Coordinates of C-alpha atoms in Angstrom, one line a residue:
M864 CA 136.2 327.5 -25.4
R865 CA 139.9 327.1 -25.5
V866 CA 140.1 325.1 -22.2
K867 CA 137.5 322.7 -23.5
K868 CA 139.1 322.5 -26.9
Q869 CA 142.5 321.6 -25.2
K870 CA 141.0 319.1 -23.0
R871 CA 139.4 317.4 -26.0
H872 CA 142.7 317.4 -28.0
R873 CA 144.7 316.0 -24.9
R874 CA 141.9 313.2 -24.4
A875 CA 142.2 312.2 -27.9
V876 CA 146.2 312.2 -28.0
R877 CA 146.1 310.0 -25.0
F878 CA 143.8 307.5 -26.4
Y879 CA 146.1 307.0 -29.3
T880 CA 149.3 307.0 -27.3
A881 CA 147.7 304.3 -24.9
C882 CA 145.9 301.9 -27.5
F883 CA 147.8 302.4 -30.6
G884 CA 151.4 303.2 -29.3
F885 CA 151.8 306.7 -30.8
R886 CA 155.0 308.3 -29.4
D887 CA 156.5 311.8 -29.9
P888 CA 157.8 313.4 -31.9
F889 CA 154.5 312.8 -33.6
K890 CA 154.7 312.4 -37.6
I891 CA 152.1 314.5 -39.5
L892 CA 151.2 313.7 -43.2
C893 CA 150.1 316.5 -44.8
D894 CA 148.4 316.8 -48.2
G895 CA 148.1 319.6 -50.8
T896 CA 144.8 321.0 -49.4
F897 CA 146.0 321.3 -45.8
V898 CA 149.4 323.1 -46.9
H899 CA 147.5 325.3 -49.0
H900 CA 145.0 326.3 -46.3
L901 CA 147.8 327.1 -43.8
I902 CA 149.4 329.4 -46.5
V903 CA 146.4 331.3 -47.4
N904 CA 145.3 331.9 -43.6
R905 CA 149.1 332.5 -42.8
I906 CA 149.3 329.8 -39.9
T907 CA 153.0 330.0 -39.6
P908 CA 155.1 328.3 -38.4
A909 CA 152.8 325.4 -38.9
D910 CA 155.0 323.1 -36.8
T911 CA 154.6 325.1 -33.7
A912 CA 150.8 325.6 -34.4
L913 CA 150.5 321.6 -34.7
A914 CA 152.8 321.2 -31.7
N915 CA 150.5 323.5 -29.5
I916 CA 147.4 321.3 -30.4
L917 CA 149.0 317.9 -29.7
G918 CA 151.3 319.0 -26.8
A919 CA 154.5 317.5 -28.1
T920 CA 157.0 318.2 -31.0
V921 CA 156.0 317.1 -34.4
K922 CA 157.6 316.4 -37.7
L923 CA 155.7 317.3 -41.0
F924 CA 155.8 314.8 -43.8
T925 CA 154.2 314.6 -47.4
T926 CA 154.6 312.5 -50.5
R927 CA 156.0 312.8 -53.9
C928 CA 152.6 312.3 -55.4
V929 CA 151.3 315.3 -53.6
L930 CA 154.2 317.6 -54.6
A931 CA 153.4 316.4 -58.3
E932 CA 149.7 317.4 -57.9
L933 CA 150.6 320.7 -56.4
K934 CA 152.9 321.3 -59.3
S935 CA 150.4 320.6 -61.8
L936 CA 147.7 323.0 -60.3
G937 CA 149.7 326.0 -61.9
A938 CA 151.0 329.2 -60.5
S939 CA 148.1 330.0 -58.1
Y940 CA 149.6 327.1 -55.9
R941 CA 153.3 327.9 -56.4
E942 CA 153.7 329.2 -52.9
S943 CA 152.1 326.1 -51.4
L944 CA 154.5 323.9 -53.7
N945 CA 157.5 325.8 -52.2
A946 CA 156.2 325.1 -48.6
A947 CA 155.6 321.5 -49.3
N948 CA 159.0 321.0 -50.7
N949 CA 160.6 322.0 -47.2
L950 CA 158.7 319.2 -45.3
F951 CA 160.0 315.5 -45.1
T952 CA 159.1 313.2 -47.9
A953 CA 157.4 310.1 -46.8
R954 CA 158.3 307.0 -48.7
C955 CA 155.7 306.0 -51.4
D956 CA 156.6 303.5 -54.1
H957 CA 154.8 304.7 -56.9
E958 CA 156.6 305.0 -60.3
N959 CA 153.7 306.8 -62.1
R960 CA 151.9 309.6 -60.1
K961 CA 149.0 309.0 -58.5
S962 CA 146.3 311.3 -56.9
A963 CA 147.0 312.6 -53.5
V964 CA 144.2 310.6 -52.1
D965 CA 145.2 307.2 -53.4
C966 CA 148.8 307.9 -52.3
I967 CA 148.0 308.6 -48.8
T968 CA 145.6 305.8 -48.3
E969 CA 148.4 303.4 -49.3
V970 CA 150.8 304.9 -47.3
I971 CA 148.6 304.4 -44.2
G972 CA 147.9 301.0 -45.3
E973 CA 145.6 298.5 -43.3
N974 CA 146.6 299.6 -39.8
N975 CA 148.8 302.8 -40.0
S976 CA 152.1 300.8 -39.1
E977 CA 154.1 304.3 -39.5
H978 CA 151.9 306.0 -36.9
F979 CA 151.0 309.0 -39.0
F980 CA 148.6 311.7 -38.1
V981 CA 146.7 312.7 -41.5
A982 CA 146.2 316.5 -42.0
T983 CA 143.8 317.0 -44.7
Q984 CA 140.9 319.5 -45.8
D985 CA 139.3 316.6 -47.9
A986 CA 136.2 315.5 -46.1
D987 CA 135.8 312.3 -47.8
L988 CA 139.3 311.2 -47.4
R989 CA 138.7 311.8 -43.6
R990 CA 135.5 309.6 -43.7
N991 CA 137.5 306.9 -45.2
L992 CA 140.5 307.1 -42.8
Q993 CA 137.9 307.0 -39.9
K994 CA 137.2 303.2 -40.9
I995 CA 140.9 302.4 -40.4
P996 CA 142.2 301.8 -36.7
G997 CA 144.6 304.1 -35.2
V998 CA 144.5 306.9 -37.9
P999 CA 144.1 310.4 -36.1
L1000 CA 142.8 313.2 -38.3
I1001 CA 143.8 317.1 -38.3
Y1002 CA 141.9 319.7 -40.2
A1003 CA 141.7 323.5 -40.1
L1004 CA 138.9 326.0 -39.9
R1005 CA 139.9 329.6 -41.0
N1006 CA 142.8 330.4 -38.4
A1007 CA 141.9 327.4 -36.1
L1008 CA 143.3 323.8 -36.1
F1009 CA 141.4 320.9 -34.8
L1010 CA 141.9 317.3 -34.1
E1011 CA 139.0 315.1 -34.6
Q1012 CA 137.8 312.6 -31.8
P1013 CA 138.2 308.9 -32.2
S1014 CA 135.4 307.3 -34.3
P1015 CA 133.1 304.6 -32.8
F1016 CA 135.0 302.0 -34.9
Q1017 CA 138.2 302.8 -33.6
R1018 CA 137.0 303.0 -30.1
Q1019 CA 135.3 299.4 -30.5
F1020 CA 138.5 298.1 -32.0
A1021 CA 140.7 299.4 -29.0
E1022 CA 138.2 297.8 -26.6
S1023 CA 138.2 294.5 -28.4
A1024 CA 142.1 294.4 -28.7
E1025 CA 142.2 294.9 -24.8
E1026 CA 139.9 292.2 -24.3
E1027 CA 142.0 289.9 -26.5
R1028 CA 145.1 290.8 -24.4
L1029 CA 143.5 290.0 -21.1
H1030 CA 142.2 286.4 -22.3
M1031 CA 144.8 283.7 -23.0
T1032 CA 145.1 282.5 -26.7
D1033 CA 145.2 278.8 -27.7
L1034 CA 149.1 278.8 -28.1
E1035 CA 149.5 280.0 -24.6
Y1036 CA 146.8 277.5 -23.2
N1037 CA 148.7 274.6 -25.0
M1038 CA 152.0 275.7 -23.6
L1039 CA 150.7 276.0 -20.1
R1040 CA 149.1 272.6 -20.4
H1041 CA 152.3 271.0 -21.3
R1042 CA 154.2 272.8 -18.7
K1043 CA 151.8 271.4 -15.9
K1044 CA 152.3 267.8 -17.3
R1045 CA 156.1 268.1 -17.1
R1046 CA 155.9 269.3 -13.5
L1047 CA 153.5 266.5 -12.6
S1048 CA 155.7 263.7 -14.3
D1049 CA 158.8 265.3 -12.5
D1050 CA 157.3 265.2 -9.1
Q1051 CA 156.3 261.6 -9.5
E1052 CA 159.8 260.7 -10.5
G1053 CA 161.2 262.5 -7.5
D1054 CA 158.6 260.5 -5.2
S1055 CA 159.4 257.1 -6.7
S1056 CA 163.1 257.5 -6.5
D1057 CA 164.1 256.4 -2.7
A1058 CA 167.9 256.8 -3.0
P1059 CA 169.3 259.7 -1.0
E1060 CA 170.9 262.5 -2.5
E1061 CA 174.2 262.0 -0.9
E1062 CA 174.6 258.5 -2.7
V1063 CA 175.5 259.6 -6.0
D1064 CA 177.6 257.9 -8.8
D1065 CA 181.0 259.1 -9.5
F1066 CA 179.9 259.9 -13.2
S1067 CA 177.4 262.1 -11.9
Q1068 CA 179.9 263.8 -9.3
V1069 CA 182.1 264.4 -12.3
Q1070 CA 179.5 266.0 -14.2
T1071 CA 178.5 268.4 -11.3
V1072 CA 182.0 269.5 -11.0
K1073 CA 182.4 270.2 -14.5
R1074 CA 179.2 272.3 -14.4
N1075 CA 180.5 274.1 -11.4
R1076 CA 183.7 275.0 -12.9
S1077 CA 182.5 276.2 -16.2
D1078 CA 182.0 279.8 -16.6
V1079 CA 178.3 279.7 -17.4
K1080 CA 176.0 280.3 -14.3
D1081 CA 172.9 278.1 -14.2
K1082 CA 171.1 280.7 -11.9
V1083 CA 171.4 284.3 -11.2
R1084 CA 173.4 284.9 -8.2
F1085 CA 172.6 288.2 -6.0
K1086 CA 175.2 289.8 -4.0
R1087 CA 174.6 289.7 -0.4
K1088 CA 175.2 292.8 1.7
K1089 CA 178.1 292.4 4.2
A1090 CA 178.4 294.0 7.4
K1091 CA 180.4 297.0 7.0
G1092 CA 182.8 298.5 9.8
P1093 CA 182.0 301.7 11.7
N1094 CA 182.5 305.2 10.2
P1095 CA 186.1 306.1 10.5
L1096 CA 185.2 309.7 11.4
S1097 CA 183.0 308.8 14.2
V1098 CA 185.6 306.7 15.8
K1099 CA 188.1 308.2 18.3
K1100 CA 191.9 307.6 17.2
K1101 CA 193.9 304.9 19.3
K1102 CA 197.0 306.5 20.8
K1103 CA 200.1 304.6 19.5
S1104 CA 202.5 302.9 21.9
S1105 CA 205.4 304.6 19.9
D1106 CA 204.1 308.0 20.6
T1107 CA 204.1 307.3 24.1
N1108 CA 207.6 305.8 24.1
V1109 CA 208.9 308.9 22.2
S1110 CA 207.4 311.4 24.6
S1111 CA 208.8 309.6 27.5
L1112 CA 212.2 309.4 26.1
G1113 CA 211.8 313.4 25.4
K1114 CA 211.0 313.9 29.0
E1115 CA 214.0 311.9 30.2
S1116 CA 216.3 313.6 28.0
K1117 CA 215.0 316.9 29.0
N1118 CA 215.4 315.9 32.8
V1119 CA 219.0 314.9 32.1
E1120 CA 219.7 318.0 30.2
G1121 CA 218.4 320.2 33.2
T1122 CA 220.6 318.3 35.6
V1123 CA 223.7 318.8 33.5
R1124 CA 222.9 322.6 33.2
S1125 CA 222.1 322.8 37.0
R1126 CA 225.6 321.0 37.7
K1127 CA 227.2 323.4 35.4
K1128 CA 225.5 326.4 37.1
R1129 CA 226.6 325.1 40.4
K1130 CA 230.1 324.7 39.5
R1131 CA 230.3 328.3 38.3
S1132 CA 228.7 329.5 41.5
R1133 CA 231.6 327.6 43.4
N1134 CA 234.3 329.0 41.4
K1135 CA 232.7 332.6 42.0
T1136 CA 232.9 332.1 45.6
V1137 CA 236.5 330.7 45.8
V1138 CA 237.6 333.7 43.6
E1139 CA 235.8 336.4 46.0
G1140 CA 237.4 334.7 49.1
N1141 CA 240.9 335.1 47.4
V1142 CA 240.1 338.7 46.7
E1143 CA 239.0 339.4 50.3
C1144 CA 242.3 337.7 51.5

């Protein structure tokens, strides 16, 4: 049963979001009977319980007329009054207190422009709100919360609105007809003019130059992708000529130093032979 209930609720929420533009966080307008039922049956916290039904975050609202009605009911509704004071207050321009039913119907209006979910235990109020398009209704039975399915009137209204979107209105039809006439007249003028595009007056040339120099662009210009160079990591580094010259010079210097050292060694060996000869004598 829980799975079927969740599927029904998801289907109803999807209907209201797709056809009437409801978006999360959903706004729920609560009356005094619904708040009192939550307190009596200990359905707390109320925002998490309602969020589990709708599958999204919620914000709970009430009106000043509902608060005044709860206050007038006496000490038995004091706990409900304290809980209702913690909710957000929806705007109702009533200087004198009205009943909760009249206040909520005026806040909802003809098309529920504020996209409120209405949570109430009043069956008559729910029956009246079913005749207004785009008003989801929530009620409670003991410890369970329920979202009513869209009424036949609401479904029929959504289908008619979708058909109107598919068809063209009179204003759109007239605009399209005038546009076609303009295109035909422009094509006829272009065919009648035999002068080539290159032969243009000086005045027109000046105008085109001014237009091109201005900062305003007539058309959107898209950037073309230019050919990029190869990946530097995949290319072998070229051997620089300076490195080769330096290496050759280093080799020559080494050779020169080697010859000098060898000459010095040879001189030392000659001196040693001369000294040895003198000693023998």
